[in-house]
Amino acid sequence: MIRAVLFDLDGTLTNTLEDIADAMNRSLRMHGLPEWPLDAYRYLVGDGAKKLAERAVREEQHLALSVQQEYQAYYQEHTQVKSRPYDGIPELLRALQARKLPLAVFSNKPDADTKHVVAHYFPEIDWAVVRGQIEGVPVKPDPTGALAAAQAMGVSPGEVLYLGDTATDMRCARNAGMHPVGALWGFRTAQELMESGAEHLVAHPGELLAYLDL
């Protein structure tokens, strides 16, 4: 029985791709490196800022740390320029809250940025926990953060539905003993989600309510 819902952030609750791409391309330009087209960021993101920078600099790995630092300094002040909740997400969150289900967010985005985005776009939701990447804690698909979220929600991992849009999310849910559900409106493909262990796919946020009623 599902008694709580854990959400990824980027590509699941909010479409943050343009703000991330703008911030990273700015950092790349400042370092004399070539930019990436917007669509490429669908596969550059998902595993934290460090990995994003390493992928973005291509062969110039000696610049990765500097690019990451410049990116993060700019992005943390520009997380809400073009980002928006996906259609149907606010309504889904309100419906789940009305059902008294504990809700949480767990992202590989830096913790402060995660909290800023969630507080800005979903201020009416009473989150049990909002958690991003914290120094010293392994990023997804390691289950440490997901398990901490389950504990904060007061449920066992096997009672948690985990909604995400990437292979990293599906693997994290599997590693934590949760129920992985793939969001098809996000950054990756249905094939990737199924191959990574999704139990179910939803094409619109409202479909999650019907799935919970099965």
Tab-separated table of C-alpha atoms in Angstrom:
chain	number	residue	atom	x	y	z
A	1	MET	CA	0.000	0.000	0.000
A	2	ILE	CA	1.281	3.466	-0.938
A	3	ARG	CA	1.292	5.781	2.069
A	4	ALA	CA	3.627	8.573	0.861
A	5	VAL	CA	5.022	10.101	-2.343
A	6	LEU	CA	8.607	11.153	-2.997
A	7	PHE	CA	9.305	13.435	-5.961
A	8	ASP	CA	12.344	14.243	-8.011
A	9	LEU	CA	12.467	17.967	-8.870
A	10	ASP	CA	14.053	18.819	-12.249
A	11	GLY	CA	12.065	17.213	-15.049
A	12	THR	CA	9.401	15.945	-12.646
A	13	LEU	CA	7.867	18.838	-10.698
A	14	THR	CA	9.459	21.728	-12.586
A	15	ASN	CA	10.850	22.272	-16.063
A	16	THR	CA	14.159	23.851	-15.076
A	17	LEU	CA	16.098	22.985	-18.210
A	18	GLU	CA	16.386	26.491	-19.691
A	19	ASP	CA	17.645	28.105	-16.486
A	20	ILE	CA	20.211	25.329	-16.014
A	21	ALA	CA	21.324	25.547	-19.655
A	22	ASP	CA	21.573	29.341	-19.544
A	23	ALA	CA	23.684	29.257	-16.385
A	24	MET	CA	26.000	26.511	-17.609
A	25	ASN	CA	26.416	27.973	-21.100
A	26	ARG	CA	27.296	31.312	-19.499
A	27	SER	CA	29.985	29.599	-17.415
A	28	LEU	CA	31.313	27.761	-20.455
A	29	ARG	CA	31.534	31.033	-22.406
A	30	MET	CA	33.427	32.661	-19.542
A	31	HIS	CA	35.964	29.844	-19.718
A	32	GLY	CA	36.309	29.991	-23.498
A	33	LEU	CA	34.530	26.676	-24.001
A	34	PRO	CA	31.827	25.766	-26.522
A	35	GLU	CA	28.211	25.836	-25.408
A	36	TRP	CA	25.636	23.051	-25.644
A	37	PRO	CA	22.223	23.286	-27.326
A	38	LEU	CA	19.262	23.293	-24.953
A	39	ASP	CA	18.096	19.796	-25.834
A	40	ALA	CA	21.510	18.315	-24.974
A	41	TYR	CA	20.984	19.312	-21.356
A	42	ARG	CA	18.322	16.625	-21.043
A	43	TYR	CA	21.228	14.168	-20.834
A	44	LEU	CA	23.831	16.381	-19.192
A	45	VAL	CA	21.713	16.920	-16.063
A	46	GLY	CA	20.429	14.463	-13.487
A	47	ASP	CA	23.494	13.461	-11.512
A	48	GLY	CA	24.386	16.630	-9.636
A	49	ALA	CA	26.274	19.848	-10.407
A	50	LYS	CA	29.709	18.220	-10.306
A	51	LYS	CA	28.805	15.652	-12.933
A	52	LEU	CA	26.992	18.287	-15.006
A	53	ALA	CA	30.159	20.381	-15.168
A	54	GLU	CA	32.342	17.378	-15.984
A	55	ARG	CA	30.079	16.492	-18.890
A	56	ALA	CA	29.719	20.077	-20.066
A	57	VAL	CA	33.466	20.798	-20.384
A	58	ARG	CA	33.983	17.772	-22.632
A	59	GLU	CA	37.727	16.994	-22.782
A	60	GLU	CA	38.758	20.058	-20.750
A	61	GLN	CA	38.393	18.319	-17.401
A	62	HIS	CA	40.976	20.582	-15.768
A	63	LEU	CA	38.378	23.362	-16.023
A	64	ALA	CA	35.471	21.355	-14.596
A	65	LEU	CA	35.726	22.609	-11.025
A	66	SER	CA	36.024	26.261	-12.035
A	67	VAL	CA	33.119	25.898	-14.470
A	68	GLN	CA	31.039	24.241	-11.754
A	69	GLN	CA	31.751	26.982	-9.234
A	70	GLU	CA	30.874	29.783	-11.655
A	71	TYR	CA	27.749	27.925	-12.742
A	72	GLN	CA	26.536	27.408	-9.186
A	73	ALA	CA	27.243	30.983	-8.111
A	74	TYR	CA	25.155	32.307	-10.999
A	75	TYR	CA	22.445	29.655	-10.987
A	76	GLN	CA	21.596	30.020	-7.307
A	77	GLU	CA	20.560	33.612	-8.082
A	78	HIS	CA	18.707	32.669	-11.286
A	79	THR	CA	16.719	29.529	-10.466
A	80	GLN	CA	13.332	31.086	-11.277
A	81	VAL	CA	13.857	33.007	-14.537
A	82	LYS	CA	12.378	30.582	-17.076
A	83	SER	CA	11.611	27.560	-14.860
A	84	ARG	CA	7.956	26.631	-14.385
A	85	PRO	CA	5.948	23.807	-12.820
A	86	TYR	CA	4.730	21.294	-15.375
A	87	ASP	CA	1.054	21.519	-16.305
A	88	GLY	CA	-0.979	19.554	-13.802
A	89	ILE	CA	1.676	19.394	-11.086
A	90	PRO	CA	0.170	22.020	-8.739
A	91	GLU	CA	-3.204	20.311	-9.003
A	92	LEU	CA	-1.644	16.893	-8.346
A	93	LEU	CA	0.179	18.129	-5.254
A	94	ARG	CA	-2.957	19.730	-3.830
A	95	ALA	CA	-4.943	16.540	-4.459
A	96	LEU	CA	-2.309	14.379	-2.754
A	97	GLN	CA	-2.168	16.772	0.187
A	98	ALA	CA	-5.960	16.606	0.475
A	99	ARG	CA	-5.595	12.837	0.771
A	100	LYS	CA	-3.298	13.411	3.773
A	101	LEU	CA	-0.385	11.681	2.051
A	102	PRO	CA	3.052	12.816	3.262
A	103	LEU	CA	5.006	14.427	0.412
A	104	ALA	CA	8.738	14.979	-0.043
A	105	VAL	CA	11.239	16.172	-2.648
A	106	PHE	CA	14.665	14.636	-3.185
A	107	SER	CA	16.941	16.048	-5.888
A	108	ASN	CA	20.555	15.862	-7.020
A	109	LYS	CA	20.391	19.649	-7.445
A	110	PRO	CA	22.366	21.432	-4.686
A	111	ASP	CA	20.341	21.569	-1.483
A	112	ALA	CA	19.956	25.357	-1.331
A	113	ASP	CA	18.800	25.558	-4.967
A	114	THR	CA	16.340	22.715	-4.402
A	115	LYS	CA	14.813	24.469	-1.411
A	116	HIS	CA	14.614	27.814	-3.254
A	117	VAL	CA	12.800	26.331	-6.261
A	118	VAL	CA	10.340	24.282	-4.209
A	119	ALA	CA	9.537	27.146	-1.816
A	120	HIS	CA	8.967	29.521	-4.745
A	121	TYR	CA	6.738	27.349	-6.897
A	122	PHE	CA	4.915	25.258	-4.281
A	123	PRO	CA	4.559	27.409	-1.168
A	124	GLU	CA	1.134	26.021	-0.320
A	125	ILE	CA	2.347	22.435	0.038
A	126	ASP	CA	3.202	21.158	3.501
A	127	TRP	CA	6.301	19.137	2.589
A	128	ALA	CA	7.590	16.565	5.067
A	129	VAL	CA	11.107	17.211	3.752
A	130	VAL	CA	12.776	18.969	0.820
A	131	ARG	CA	16.293	17.725	0.260
A	132	GLY	CA	18.920	18.350	-2.394
A	133	GLN	CA	22.521	17.302	-2.766
A	134	ILE	CA	24.422	17.827	0.482
A	135	GLU	CA	28.199	17.791	0.749
A	136	GLY	CA	29.392	14.435	2.057
A	137	VAL	CA	26.165	12.600	1.195
A	138	PRO	CA	26.252	10.482	-1.979
A	139	VAL	CA	23.976	11.554	-4.822
A	140	LYS	CA	21.282	9.416	-6.416
A	141	PRO	CA	21.097	6.582	-7.348
A	142	ASP	CA	22.591	5.933	-3.919
A	143	PRO	CA	19.519	5.407	-1.685
A	144	THR	CA	20.786	7.300	1.385
A	145	GLY	CA	18.810	10.482	0.750
A	146	ALA	CA	15.665	8.640	-0.340
A	147	LEU	CA	15.725	6.523	2.800
A	148	ALA	CA	16.134	9.657	4.915
A	149	ALA	CA	13.086	11.133	3.188
A	150	ALA	CA	11.029	8.019	3.967
A	151	GLN	CA	12.037	8.309	7.604
A	152	ALA	CA	11.022	11.986	7.649
A	153	MET	CA	7.642	11.037	6.193
A	154	GLY	CA	7.176	8.389	8.879
A	155	VAL	CA	6.735	5.461	6.499
A	156	SER	CA	8.704	2.407	5.454
A	157	PRO	CA	10.477	2.529	2.060
A	158	GLY	CA	8.123	-0.097	0.655
A	159	GLU	CA	5.202	2.275	1.232
A	160	VAL	CA	6.708	5.092	-0.871
A	161	LEU	CA	5.874	5.870	-4.497
A	162	TYR	CA	8.882	7.586	-6.066
A	163	LEU	CA	8.077	9.741	-9.112
A	164	GLY	CA	11.019	10.712	-11.303
A	165	ASP	CA	11.984	11.221	-14.931
A	166	THR	CA	15.429	9.608	-15.341
A	167	ALA	CA	17.223	6.307	-15.029
A	168	THR	CA	18.957	7.740	-11.959
A	169	ASP	CA	15.584	8.180	-10.251
A	170	MET	CA	14.325	4.716	-11.119
A	171	ARG	CA	17.538	3.116	-9.864
A	172	CYS	CA	17.475	5.181	-6.695
A	173	ALA	CA	13.916	4.047	-5.992
A	174	ARG	CA	14.884	0.424	-6.613
A	175	ASN	CA	17.946	0.734	-4.406
A	176	ALA	CA	15.799	2.165	-1.615
A	177	GLY	CA	13.101	-0.501	-1.913
A	178	MET	CA	10.508	2.026	-3.114
A	179	HIS	CA	8.030	1.909	-5.998
A	180	PRO	CA	9.517	3.714	-9.041
A	181	VAL	CA	7.103	5.497	-11.371
A	182	GLY	CA	8.371	7.284	-14.478
A	183	ALA	CA	7.218	10.758	-15.523
A	184	LEU	CA	6.999	10.896	-19.318
A	185	TRP	CA	6.792	14.710	-19.452
A	186	GLY	CA	10.365	15.035	-18.168
A	187	PHE	CA	13.833	14.910	-19.667
A	188	ARG	CA	14.203	11.259	-20.711
A	189	THR	CA	12.446	8.533	-22.712
A	190	ALA	CA	9.941	5.841	-21.790
A	191	GLN	CA	12.459	3.200	-22.880
A	192	GLU	CA	15.106	4.511	-20.487
A	193	LEU	CA	12.634	4.576	-17.603
A	194	MET	CA	11.360	1.042	-18.215
A	195	GLU	CA	14.847	-0.385	-18.699
A	196	SER	CA	15.883	1.228	-15.409
A	197	GLY	CA	13.124	-0.430	-13.397
A	198	ALA	CA	9.996	1.716	-13.587
A	199	GLU	CA	6.943	-0.185	-12.362
A	200	HIS	CA	4.626	2.197	-14.183
A	201	LEU	CA	4.745	5.226	-16.495
A	202	VAL	CA	2.480	8.283	-16.378
A	203	ALA	CA	2.049	10.682	-19.290
A	204	HIS	CA	0.313	13.414	-17.264
A	205	PRO	CA	0.499	14.235	-13.550
A	206	GLY	CA	-3.215	13.571	-13.095
A	207	GLU	CA	-2.678	9.927	-14.066
A	208	LEU	CA	-0.800	9.396	-10.826
A	209	LEU	CA	-4.034	9.714	-8.847
A	210	ALA	CA	-5.683	6.967	-10.912
A	211	TYR	CA	-2.608	4.772	-10.425
A	212	LEU	CA	-2.784	5.249	-6.654
A	213	ASP	CA	-6.415	4.133	-6.738
A	214	LEU	CA	-5.640	0.804	-8.422
